[in-house]
Amino acid sequence: MARDDFTKPTKNQAYQRAAGRCSNPDCRATTSAPVGEVDFSNVGVGAHIHAASPGGPRYLAAMTAEDRRGFGNIIWLCQTCSTIIDRDPDSYPAETLKAWKTSAEARALMEQGKRLPDEKDIYRMAAMAMGTRTPGFYPEAIGNVHKALVDQLEAVDPRFTVSTAYSGGNTTITVGAKETVSFSIKIGQESADVWRKGLQASIDEGREATLPLDGVVFEGSKIFDVLHKDANLASITIIPAARPAVLKILAPQSNPPIFEIITGKITTGRKQIRFSGAGCGGLLDVEINFTPIGEDGIQSASTLTTNLKVWQGKDAANPPYLDTLINLFETIFDACAPISFTMEVDGNQVSAGNFHTPKHIEEMEEMLGFAHYVRRARNVLRYLRQSAQIDIFAIIPASDYRALARVSDIIEGKLSYQRSQVTAPPEMTVGCTGEEEKNLMETVRRGSFSVLKQTEPASLVTIYGKKYEVPPTTSYYSPVRLHILSKKKKKEIVDFRLRIEMADNFTSQTFFDVQQ
């Protein structure tokens, strides 16, 4: 049997009355678009509400052929929606499709001659929905979202305060009790050990505890049901109440006596009071645990740890807190220069004590060694007027370190010695040409004390893996007497191996020939 298909004018009528959009209210896709400079493509279909032939979806035998081909039986859809309604006619009966058609034509009439909303309009409408007025700056809507969430959660249980934060793709919801609230937690066997240890650390030692929520059920407040079930949180962190505190690290023999002020917080547990804070711009983490002993005694245990990552990528000519850190560590390692501390809460001293030898002294010694490298690199870069970035992962060969230390010592005027500082007569090799050889032999023959001058050409020094040129150097040794140990001729140059005999008032000094 032949199909009762629509004529082209009927299809065009349906297309135009729907404004060229799919009539499915959940789709409303535009069905026509340009192709190239003059052509166009059409992904729309004039679909039959009642099928064009027997056996088709929603076929109605009582309809005449004229009615099947008529405008009353056509609905304009995109190809996707047309396929969907024909594959599942029970879910999309004729009454639904006729309602779609009527709604699509009504919306086309309403939208005629009006600008469709763009992305900015969508943002503005979202912001208006989240607040009481149109914001002049879109980020205000972010605050409106958080406020709406807080208001909803606090309405669930007014005994709690709620704050929210979103960072790095993660949402954090902080819940605090306005009053004493009793509730119970039922924990599955798979998480029991983790929860037991975490709760013990939180209650006894005042430590934070992040615990999994798998198999955990809260009873006593609906707010936990909402957070656990509706928000689908992965973990909960128990944060003991904390008070701001200030720790002053003292070294009475130093100048100034206060090395560093550490800002942090005090948390109180059933068996322990704990201070934790950071200083030196985050390079230094400090933790002090106070444990009661007997009725009146208190034992303190302090921990100092460092975080070199704070230096990574920083300006190597201006490392933050470098001198403070070196002074602190050198004092810690000096048994004759004890370090103490005082702790203040609200401006009142609440505790005082001494820092004992650190447990991880090897790690601190490595940190101090690297800090000395950073200081010497800073000295050389400033002298050369060069810039670089600190690389804490750089491999530093011992030879590079020694070369850098020598250049830094020259800059600081430290490459200077007196007779009492030299334990054995130094030896050196000097290369001489014809006239220089005569002068050297004459000096040795006289056997008198005189000034020895030694020059070295410009050289390279490596800092964080990059090479820099440093100027030539001149060294003066005075007064000295020379003794020839060996003589070896190499073409036009004669190498003399010399031993230097130093007078009692001997001094030496090395300078760069070009001052920066």
Short mmCIF file of C-alpha atoms in Angstrom, two decimals:
data_model
loop_
_atom_site.label_atom_id
_atom_site.label_comp_id
_atom_site.label_asym_id
_atom_site.label_seq_id
_atom_site.Cartn_x
_atom_site.Cartn_y
_atom_site.Cartn_z
CA MET A 1 0.00 0.00 0.00
CA ALA A 2 1.30 3.46 -0.90
CA ARG A 3 2.41 5.86 1.83
CA ASP A 4 0.46 9.03 2.46
CA ASP A 5 3.49 11.33 2.49
CA PHE A 6 3.44 15.07 3.05
CA THR A 7 3.85 17.50 0.20
CA LYS A 8 6.75 19.94 0.14
CA PRO A 9 4.48 22.97 0.92
CA THR A 10 3.10 21.13 3.99
CA LYS A 11 6.64 20.37 5.24
CA ASN A 12 7.70 23.97 4.65
CA GLN A 13 4.63 25.19 6.55
CA ALA A 14 5.47 22.98 9.55
CA TYR A 15 9.13 24.12 9.46
CA GLN A 16 8.25 27.81 9.43
CA ARG A 17 5.50 27.60 12.11
CA ALA A 18 8.05 25.92 14.47
CA ALA A 19 10.64 28.64 13.62
CA GLY A 20 12.92 25.94 12.23
CA ARG A 21 13.38 24.32 15.65
CA CYS A 22 12.70 20.78 16.82
CA SER A 23 9.24 20.69 18.47
CA ASN A 24 10.45 18.43 21.32
CA PRO A 25 10.42 20.86 24.30
CA ASP A 26 13.47 19.10 25.78
CA CYS A 27 15.42 19.54 22.52
CA ARG A 28 14.41 22.63 20.49
CA ALA A 29 17.54 22.23 18.33
CA THR A 30 17.89 24.47 15.27
CA THR A 31 17.44 22.25 12.21
CA SER A 32 18.78 24.47 9.42
CA ALA A 33 22.26 25.95 8.93
CA PRO A 34 24.41 27.37 6.10
CA VAL A 35 26.84 25.26 4.09
CA GLY A 36 29.58 27.02 2.17
CA GLU A 37 28.78 30.45 0.74
CA VAL A 38 25.28 29.88 -0.71
CA ASP A 39 23.98 26.41 0.23
CA PHE A 40 22.33 25.17 3.43
CA SER A 41 21.68 21.87 5.18
CA ASN A 42 18.54 20.73 6.97
CA VAL A 43 18.50 18.04 9.66
CA GLY A 44 14.77 18.52 10.33
CA VAL A 45 12.00 16.05 9.50
CA GLY A 46 8.28 16.53 8.91
CA ALA A 47 7.27 13.51 10.96
CA HIS A 48 3.86 11.79 10.97
CA ILE A 49 1.94 11.91 14.20
CA HIS A 50 -0.15 8.99 12.95
CA ALA A 51 1.81 6.72 10.60
CA ALA A 52 1.61 7.21 6.81
CA SER A 53 0.87 3.49 6.24
CA PRO A 54 -0.49 0.45 8.13
CA GLY A 55 1.94 -1.12 10.63
CA GLY A 56 3.67 2.18 11.31
CA PRO A 57 3.86 3.86 14.72
CA ARG A 58 0.54 5.28 15.96
CA TYR A 59 -1.26 4.27 12.69
CA LEU A 60 -4.95 5.22 12.78
CA ALA A 61 -7.08 3.27 10.28
CA ALA A 62 -10.07 5.62 10.66
CA MET A 63 -8.12 8.53 9.16
CA THR A 64 -8.57 9.39 5.49
CA ALA A 65 -5.57 9.64 3.19
CA GLU A 66 -6.15 13.36 2.95
CA ASP A 67 -6.00 13.70 6.74
CA ARG A 68 -2.78 11.62 6.91
CA ARG A 69 -1.15 13.95 4.37
CA GLY A 70 -2.64 17.07 5.96
CA PHE A 71 -1.05 19.70 8.12
CA GLY A 72 -2.88 18.45 11.23
CA ASN A 73 -0.86 15.19 11.13
CA ILE A 74 2.63 16.67 10.79
CA ILE A 75 5.12 17.66 13.54
CA TRP A 76 8.52 19.25 12.85
CA LEU A 77 11.36 17.40 14.62
CA CYS A 78 15.09 16.94 14.30
CA GLN A 79 16.17 13.60 12.87
CA THR A 80 17.23 12.28 16.28
CA CYS A 81 13.90 13.03 17.98
CA SER A 82 12.00 11.69 14.95
CA THR A 83 13.77 8.34 15.29
CA ILE A 84 13.17 8.25 19.05
CA ILE A 85 9.39 8.78 18.86
CA ASP A 86 8.96 6.14 16.15
CA ARG A 87 11.03 3.50 17.94
CA ASP A 88 9.00 3.88 21.15
CA PRO A 89 5.45 4.89 20.16
CA ASP A 90 4.01 3.81 23.51
CA SER A 91 6.12 6.43 25.32
CA TYR A 92 5.26 9.05 22.72
CA PRO A 93 1.53 8.75 21.91
CA ALA A 94 -0.25 11.05 19.45
CA GLU A 95 -1.61 13.25 22.26
CA THR A 96 1.95 14.00 23.47
CA LEU A 97 3.16 14.87 19.97
CA LYS A 98 0.17 17.16 19.33
CA ALA A 99 0.92 18.94 22.62
CA TRP A 100 4.58 19.35 21.52
CA LYS A 101 3.44 20.87 18.24
CA THR A 102 1.05 23.33 19.89
CA SER A 103 3.73 24.37 22.44
CA ALA A 104 6.43 24.78 19.77
CA GLU A 105 4.23 27.05 17.67
CA ALA A 106 3.25 29.11 20.73
CA ARG A 107 6.91 29.59 21.71
CA ALA A 108 7.79 30.54 18.14
CA LEU A 109 5.13 33.23 18.25
CA MET A 110 6.33 34.48 21.62
CA GLU A 111 10.00 34.61 20.52
CA GLN A 112 9.31 36.24 17.16
CA GLY A 113 11.31 39.48 16.81
CA LYS A 114 13.06 39.00 20.17
CA ARG A 115 16.78 38.43 20.81
CA LEU A 116 17.55 34.97 22.17
CA PRO A 117 19.52 34.86 25.44
CA ASP A 118 23.31 34.41 25.20
CA GLU A 119 25.82 33.05 27.75
CA LYS A 120 26.10 36.37 29.58
CA ASP A 121 22.33 36.47 30.02
CA ILE A 122 22.44 32.96 31.45
CA TYR A 123 25.11 34.01 33.99
CA ARG A 124 23.08 37.09 34.97
CA MET A 125 19.90 35.07 35.40
CA ALA A 126 21.75 32.48 37.51
CA ALA A 127 23.19 35.22 39.70
CA MET A 128 19.76 36.83 40.12
CA ALA A 129 18.31 33.49 41.13
CA MET A 130 21.03 33.09 43.75
CA GLY A 131 20.71 36.55 45.28
CA THR A 132 18.34 39.42 45.76
CA ARG A 133 19.65 41.71 43.02
CA THR A 134 21.61 41.65 39.79
CA PRO A 135 25.34 41.69 40.67
CA GLY A 136 27.61 44.21 39.07
CA PHE A 137 30.46 41.69 39.15
CA TYR A 138 29.84 38.00 38.44
CA PRO A 139 31.96 36.53 41.30
CA GLU A 140 29.30 37.85 43.69
CA ALA A 141 27.19 34.94 42.46
CA ILE A 142 29.79 32.54 43.87
CA GLY A 143 29.23 33.97 47.31
CA ASN A 144 25.48 33.71 46.80
CA VAL A 145 25.82 29.99 46.02
CA HIS A 146 27.83 29.37 49.19
CA LYS A 147 25.44 31.43 51.29
CA ALA A 148 22.45 29.53 49.92
CA LEU A 149 24.10 26.21 50.77
CA VAL A 150 25.03 27.39 54.27
CA ASP A 151 21.51 28.66 54.93
CA GLN A 152 20.00 25.35 53.84
CA LEU A 153 22.36 23.25 55.97
CA GLU A 154 22.01 25.43 59.08
CA ALA A 155 18.23 25.24 58.69
CA VAL A 156 18.47 21.45 58.91
CA ASP A 157 19.95 21.69 62.44
CA PRO A 158 20.30 25.19 63.97
CA ARG A 159 22.65 23.82 66.65
CA PHE A 160 25.50 23.89 64.11
CA THR A 161 27.33 26.59 62.19
CA VAL A 162 28.35 25.78 58.61
CA SER A 163 30.94 27.26 56.24
CA THR A 164 31.88 26.12 52.74
CA ALA A 165 34.87 26.40 50.42
CA TYR A 166 35.71 25.18 46.92
CA SER A 167 39.27 24.79 45.68
CA GLY A 168 41.05 22.55 43.20
CA GLY A 169 37.87 20.74 42.25
CA ASN A 170 37.11 19.77 45.87
CA THR A 171 34.32 21.07 48.10
CA THR A 172 35.00 21.47 51.81
CA ILE A 173 32.13 21.89 54.27
CA THR A 174 33.06 22.85 57.84
CA VAL A 175 30.53 22.13 60.58
CA GLY A 176 30.92 23.56 64.09
CA ALA A 177 28.69 23.09 67.13
CA LYS A 178 27.12 26.15 68.77
CA GLU A 179 26.38 24.08 71.86
CA THR A 180 27.07 20.62 73.22
CA VAL A 181 25.53 18.16 70.78
CA SER A 182 25.25 14.43 71.42
CA PHE A 183 25.27 12.07 68.48
CA SER A 184 26.42 8.55 67.74
CA ILE A 185 28.46 7.04 64.92
CA LYS A 186 28.06 3.49 63.68
CA ILE A 187 31.16 2.28 61.84
CA GLY A 188 31.53 -0.78 59.69
CA GLN A 189 34.22 -3.35 60.48
CA GLU A 190 36.27 -2.32 57.44
CA SER A 191 36.83 1.18 58.85
CA ALA A 192 36.80 0.46 62.58
CA ASP A 193 40.59 0.44 63.14
CA VAL A 194 41.12 3.68 61.20
CA TRP A 195 38.37 5.42 63.13
CA ARG A 196 39.59 4.10 66.48
CA LYS A 197 43.11 5.43 65.94
CA GLY A 198 41.90 8.73 64.49
CA LEU A 199 39.45 9.43 67.29
CA GLN A 200 42.04 8.53 69.91
CA ALA A 201 44.58 10.95 68.39
CA SER A 202 41.92 13.68 68.20
CA ILE A 203 40.55 13.23 71.72
CA ASP A 204 43.80 12.42 73.58
CA GLU A 205 46.33 14.52 71.66
CA GLY A 206 44.24 17.27 70.07
CA ARG A 207 45.22 16.26 66.53
CA GLU A 208 43.19 16.50 63.34
CA ALA A 209 41.87 13.19 62.06
CA THR A 210 40.66 12.60 58.48
CA LEU A 211 38.46 9.51 58.41
CA PRO A 212 36.69 7.60 55.60
CA LEU A 213 32.89 7.59 55.36
CA ASP A 214 32.49 4.15 53.79
CA GLY A 215 30.00 2.16 55.83
CA VAL A 216 29.55 4.96 58.40
CA VAL A 217 26.12 5.96 59.78
CA PHE A 218 25.49 9.07 61.91
CA GLU A 219 22.62 9.28 64.39
CA GLY A 220 21.54 12.33 66.39
CA SER A 221 21.39 15.07 63.77
CA LYS A 222 19.87 15.21 60.30
CA ILE A 223 22.68 17.47 59.10
CA PHE A 224 25.04 14.49 58.95
CA ASP A 225 22.47 12.52 56.96
CA VAL A 226 22.24 15.34 54.44
CA LEU A 227 26.01 15.69 54.13
CA HIS A 228 26.72 11.98 53.99
CA LYS A 229 23.93 10.85 51.70
CA ASP A 230 23.01 13.84 49.54
CA ALA A 231 26.47 15.43 49.23
CA ASN A 232 28.19 12.04 48.81
CA LEU A 233 31.25 13.13 50.83
CA ALA A 234 34.26 10.83 50.72
CA SER A 235 35.76 11.67 54.13
CA ILE A 236 35.26 13.68 57.29
CA THR A 237 37.98 15.59 59.18
CA ILE A 238 37.62 16.08 62.91
CA ILE A 239 39.30 19.36 63.88
CA PRO A 240 39.77 19.98 67.63
CA ALA A 241 39.14 23.48 68.91
CA ALA A 242 42.26 25.63 68.60
CA ARG A 243 43.45 28.98 69.97
CA PRO A 244 45.94 31.31 68.25
CA ALA A 245 49.36 31.31 69.91
CA VAL A 246 52.82 32.81 69.40
CA LEU A 247 56.09 30.94 69.97
CA LYS A 248 59.28 32.97 70.40
CA ILE A 249 62.52 31.09 69.79
CA LEU A 250 65.24 32.59 71.97
CA ALA A 251 69.03 32.38 72.08
CA PRO A 252 70.23 34.58 74.97
CA GLN A 253 73.83 34.69 73.70
CA SER A 254 72.85 35.88 70.23
CA ASN A 255 72.19 39.39 69.01
CA PRO A 256 69.28 39.92 68.78
CA PRO A 257 68.21 37.34 71.37
CA ILE A 258 64.92 36.56 69.57
CA PHE A 259 65.71 34.40 66.57
CA GLU A 260 62.26 33.91 65.15
CA ILE A 261 58.60 34.34 66.03
CA ILE A 262 56.40 31.38 65.09
CA THR A 263 52.68 31.95 64.68
CA GLY A 264 50.49 28.94 65.18
CA LYS A 265 47.78 27.45 67.32
CA ILE A 266 47.30 25.43 70.48
CA THR A 267 44.97 22.44 70.60
CA THR A 268 44.06 20.65 73.80
CA GLY A 269 43.55 16.92 74.13
CA ARG A 270 42.63 14.80 77.10
CA LYS A 271 46.25 13.70 77.62
CA GLN A 272 48.28 16.29 75.74
CA ILE A 273 48.44 19.96 74.77
CA ARG A 274 50.00 20.60 71.38
CA PHE A 275 51.37 23.70 69.69
CA SER A 276 51.95 23.68 65.94
CA GLY A 277 53.06 26.56 63.77
CA ALA A 278 55.27 27.69 60.91
CA GLY A 279 58.05 30.26 60.69
CA CYS A 280 60.75 31.54 58.37
CA GLY A 281 58.18 32.04 55.62
CA GLY A 282 57.12 28.39 55.79
CA LEU A 283 60.66 26.95 55.77
CA LEU A 284 60.40 25.89 59.39
CA ASP A 285 57.62 23.83 60.99
CA VAL A 286 57.55 23.67 64.78
CA GLU A 287 55.59 21.31 67.00
CA ILE A 288 55.75 21.16 70.81
CA ASN A 289 53.82 18.58 72.80
CA PHE A 290 53.16 19.16 76.50
CA THR A 291 52.35 16.04 78.51
CA PRO A 292 51.40 16.20 82.22
CA ILE A 293 53.63 14.13 84.55
CA GLY A 294 52.29 13.44 88.00
CA GLU A 295 50.34 16.20 89.71
CA ASP A 296 52.46 19.25 88.92
CA GLY A 297 55.06 18.22 86.36
CA ILE A 298 54.89 18.82 82.60
CA GLN A 299 57.16 17.22 80.02
CA SER A 300 57.66 18.92 76.66
CA ALA A 301 58.89 17.39 73.42
CA SER A 302 59.74 19.70 70.53
CA THR A 303 60.13 18.91 66.85
CA LEU A 304 61.68 21.18 64.22
CA THR A 305 61.28 20.22 60.58
CA THR A 306 62.12 22.07 57.39
CA ASN A 307 60.33 22.46 54.10
CA LEU A 308 62.81 23.23 51.32
CA LYS A 309 60.05 23.33 48.70
CA VAL A 310 59.34 26.89 49.83
CA TRP A 311 62.65 27.90 48.17
CA GLN A 312 62.01 26.11 44.87
CA GLY A 313 61.96 28.62 42.00
CA LYS A 314 62.68 31.63 44.24
CA ASP A 315 65.18 34.35 43.28
CA ALA A 316 68.59 32.85 44.10
CA ALA A 317 70.05 36.33 44.66
CA ASN A 318 67.47 37.02 47.40
CA PRO A 319 66.49 33.77 49.16
CA PRO A 320 63.84 34.50 51.82
CA TYR A 321 64.78 33.91 55.47
CA LEU A 322 68.18 32.46 54.53
CA ASP A 323 70.30 34.21 57.16
CA THR A 324 67.74 33.62 59.91
CA LEU A 325 67.59 29.90 59.14
CA ILE A 326 71.38 29.51 59.07
CA ASN A 327 71.79 31.40 62.37
CA LEU A 328 69.10 29.27 64.00
CA PHE A 329 70.52 25.94 62.85
CA GLU A 330 74.12 26.85 63.71
CA THR A 331 72.99 27.82 67.20
CA ILE A 332 71.08 24.53 67.57
CA PHE A 333 74.25 22.60 66.75
CA ASP A 334 76.33 24.71 69.17
CA ALA A 335 76.25 22.94 72.54
CA CYS A 336 77.44 26.14 74.24
CA ALA A 337 74.58 28.24 72.89
CA PRO A 338 71.31 26.73 74.18
CA ILE A 339 68.03 27.69 72.58
CA SER A 340 64.89 28.26 74.61
CA PHE A 341 61.33 29.29 73.86
CA THR A 342 58.43 31.18 75.36
CA MET A 343 54.82 30.74 74.33
CA GLU A 344 52.15 33.41 74.49
CA VAL A 345 48.38 33.27 74.17
CA ASP A 346 46.50 36.57 73.95
CA GLY A 347 49.75 38.37 74.79
CA ASN A 348 50.28 36.43 78.03
CA GLN A 349 53.12 33.96 78.55
CA VAL A 350 51.71 30.50 79.21
CA SER A 351 54.83 28.35 78.88
CA ALA A 352 58.61 28.39 78.58
CA GLY A 353 61.29 25.76 78.06
CA ASN A 354 64.38 24.64 76.16
CA PHE A 355 64.84 23.06 72.76
CA HIS A 356 66.75 19.83 73.07
CA THR A 357 68.92 18.14 70.46
CA PRO A 358 66.66 17.35 67.48
CA LYS A 359 65.80 13.71 66.82
CA HIS A 360 66.41 13.99 63.08
CA ILE A 361 69.76 15.75 63.38
CA GLU A 362 71.14 14.19 60.16
CA GLU A 363 68.34 15.74 58.11
CA MET A 364 68.92 19.12 59.74
CA GLU A 365 72.67 18.90 59.04
CA GLU A 366 71.87 18.24 55.36
CA MET A 367 69.52 21.21 55.39
CA LEU A 368 72.21 23.44 56.91
CA GLY A 369 74.72 22.27 54.30
CA PHE A 370 72.32 23.16 51.51
CA ALA A 371 71.55 26.50 53.16
CA HIS A 372 75.29 27.32 53.10
CA TYR A 373 75.32 26.48 49.38
CA VAL A 374 72.32 28.79 48.85
CA ARG A 375 74.14 31.57 50.77
CA ARG A 376 77.33 31.21 48.71
CA ALA A 377 75.31 31.12 45.48
CA ARG A 378 73.58 34.31 46.60
CA ASN A 379 76.91 36.03 47.27
CA VAL A 380 78.36 35.15 43.86
CA LEU A 381 75.20 36.02 41.90
CA ARG A 382 74.96 39.42 43.59
CA TYR A 383 78.66 40.12 42.89
CA LEU A 384 78.29 39.14 39.23
CA ARG A 385 74.94 40.97 38.98
CA GLN A 386 73.33 37.83 37.62
CA SER A 387 69.96 36.22 38.30
CA ALA A 388 68.93 32.60 38.73
CA GLN A 389 66.25 30.49 40.37
CA ILE A 390 66.83 28.19 43.30
CA ASP A 391 66.61 24.54 42.30
CA ILE A 392 66.41 22.30 45.36
CA PHE A 393 66.59 19.23 43.11
CA ALA A 394 69.84 20.21 41.41
CA ILE A 395 72.70 17.70 41.70
CA ILE A 396 75.72 19.51 43.18
CA PRO A 397 79.08 17.73 42.67
CA ALA A 398 81.65 18.26 45.42
CA SER A 399 84.03 19.93 42.95
CA ASP A 400 81.37 22.51 42.02
CA TYR A 401 80.66 23.17 45.69
CA ARG A 402 84.37 23.72 46.46
CA ALA A 403 84.76 26.09 43.51
CA LEU A 404 81.67 28.06 44.54
CA ALA A 405 82.86 28.24 48.15
CA ARG A 406 86.25 29.64 47.05
CA VAL A 407 84.65 32.35 44.89
CA SER A 408 82.24 33.26 47.70
CA ASP A 409 85.11 33.45 50.22
CA ILE A 410 87.04 35.80 47.90
CA ILE A 411 83.99 38.06 47.61
CA GLU A 412 83.54 38.13 51.40
CA GLY A 413 87.26 38.69 51.99
CA LYS A 414 87.55 35.36 53.78
CA LEU A 415 90.28 33.90 51.59
CA SER A 416 92.90 35.32 53.95
CA TYR A 417 95.26 33.45 56.25
CA GLN A 418 97.77 34.16 59.00
CA ARG A 419 100.75 32.05 60.06
CA SER A 420 98.85 30.52 62.98
CA GLN A 421 96.11 29.25 60.65
CA VAL A 422 98.47 27.26 58.42
CA THR A 423 99.35 23.86 59.88
CA ALA A 424 101.98 22.81 57.29
CA PRO A 425 104.22 24.63 54.79
CA PRO A 426 102.17 24.99 51.58
CA GLU A 427 103.41 23.79 48.21
CA MET A 428 102.59 25.14 44.77
CA THR A 429 103.48 24.71 41.10
CA VAL A 430 104.52 27.77 39.06
CA GLY A 431 104.98 27.83 35.28
CA CYS A 432 107.70 30.26 34.08
CA THR A 433 109.01 31.48 30.74
CA GLY A 434 112.61 32.58 30.13
CA GLU A 435 112.71 35.94 31.97
CA GLU A 436 110.32 34.75 34.68
CA GLU A 437 112.54 31.73 35.31
CA LYS A 438 115.57 33.99 35.87
CA ASN A 439 113.64 36.16 38.32
CA LEU A 440 112.40 33.14 40.24
CA MET A 441 115.88 31.58 40.47
CA GLU A 442 117.31 34.89 41.70
CA THR A 443 114.61 35.15 44.39
CA VAL A 444 115.33 31.62 45.60
CA ARG A 445 119.09 32.21 45.53
CA ARG A 446 118.81 35.32 47.72
CA GLY A 447 117.04 33.28 50.38
CA SER A 448 115.42 36.36 51.88
CA PHE A 449 111.78 36.84 52.80
CA SER A 450 109.74 38.73 50.21
CA VAL A 451 106.24 39.13 48.73
CA LEU A 452 104.99 36.37 46.43
CA LYS A 453 102.36 37.37 43.89
CA GLN A 454 100.31 34.74 42.06
CA THR A 455 97.74 35.41 39.32
CA GLU A 456 95.08 33.08 37.96
CA PRO A 457 92.99 33.59 34.80
CA ALA A 458 89.23 34.01 34.65
CA SER A 459 87.38 30.83 35.47
CA LEU A 460 83.89 29.33 35.50
CA VAL A 461 81.73 28.56 38.50
CA THR A 462 78.59 26.41 38.37
CA ILE A 463 75.45 27.50 40.26
CA TYR A 464 72.33 25.30 40.17
CA GLY A 465 73.68 23.61 37.05
CA LYS A 466 74.41 26.83 35.11
CA LYS A 467 77.93 28.15 34.47
CA TYR A 468 79.01 31.74 35.18
CA GLU A 469 82.35 33.38 34.42
CA VAL A 470 84.25 34.98 37.32
CA PRO A 471 87.15 37.47 36.90
CA PRO A 472 90.87 36.67 37.19
CA THR A 473 92.36 36.59 40.71
CA THR A 474 95.56 37.83 42.28
CA SER A 475 96.96 36.34 45.49
CA TYR A 476 99.61 37.89 47.72
CA TYR A 477 101.74 35.86 50.17
CA SER A 478 103.97 37.88 52.49
CA PRO A 479 106.59 37.52 53.78
CA VAL A 480 107.75 34.18 52.40
CA ARG A 481 110.92 32.36 51.36
CA LEU A 482 110.85 29.91 48.46
CA HIS A 483 112.48 26.49 48.14
CA ILE A 484 112.57 24.57 44.84
CA LEU A 485 111.40 20.97 45.22
CA SER A 486 111.47 19.99 41.53
CA LYS A 487 111.87 21.46 38.06
CA LYS A 488 110.28 20.17 34.85
CA LYS A 489 110.57 21.71 31.40
CA LYS A 490 107.60 21.61 28.97
CA LYS A 491 108.57 23.18 25.64
CA GLU A 492 108.99 26.91 26.36
CA ILE A 493 107.60 26.75 29.90
CA VAL A 494 109.35 25.41 32.99
CA ASP A 495 107.19 24.11 35.85
CA PHE A 496 108.71 24.66 39.30
CA ARG A 497 107.38 22.77 42.30
CA LEU A 498 107.90 25.13 45.25
CA ARG A 499 107.63 24.89 49.02
CA ILE A 500 106.71 28.13 50.76
CA GLU A 501 108.45 28.94 54.02
CA MET A 502 106.42 31.47 55.99
CA ALA A 503 107.67 34.11 58.37
CA ASP A 504 106.04 34.51 61.78
CA ASN A 505 104.09 37.55 60.57
CA PHE A 506 102.93 35.80 57.40
CA THR A 507 99.58 36.78 55.81
CA SER A 508 97.92 35.96 52.52
CA GLN A 509 95.02 37.57 50.65
CA THR A 510 93.25 36.84 47.37
CA PHE A 511 91.36 39.44 45.32
CA PHE A 512 89.49 39.62 42.05
CA ASP A 513 91.34 41.79 39.55
CA VAL A 514 88.09 43.38 38.40
CA GLN A 515 85.90 44.73 41.18
CA GLN A 516 82.16 44.65 40.39
#
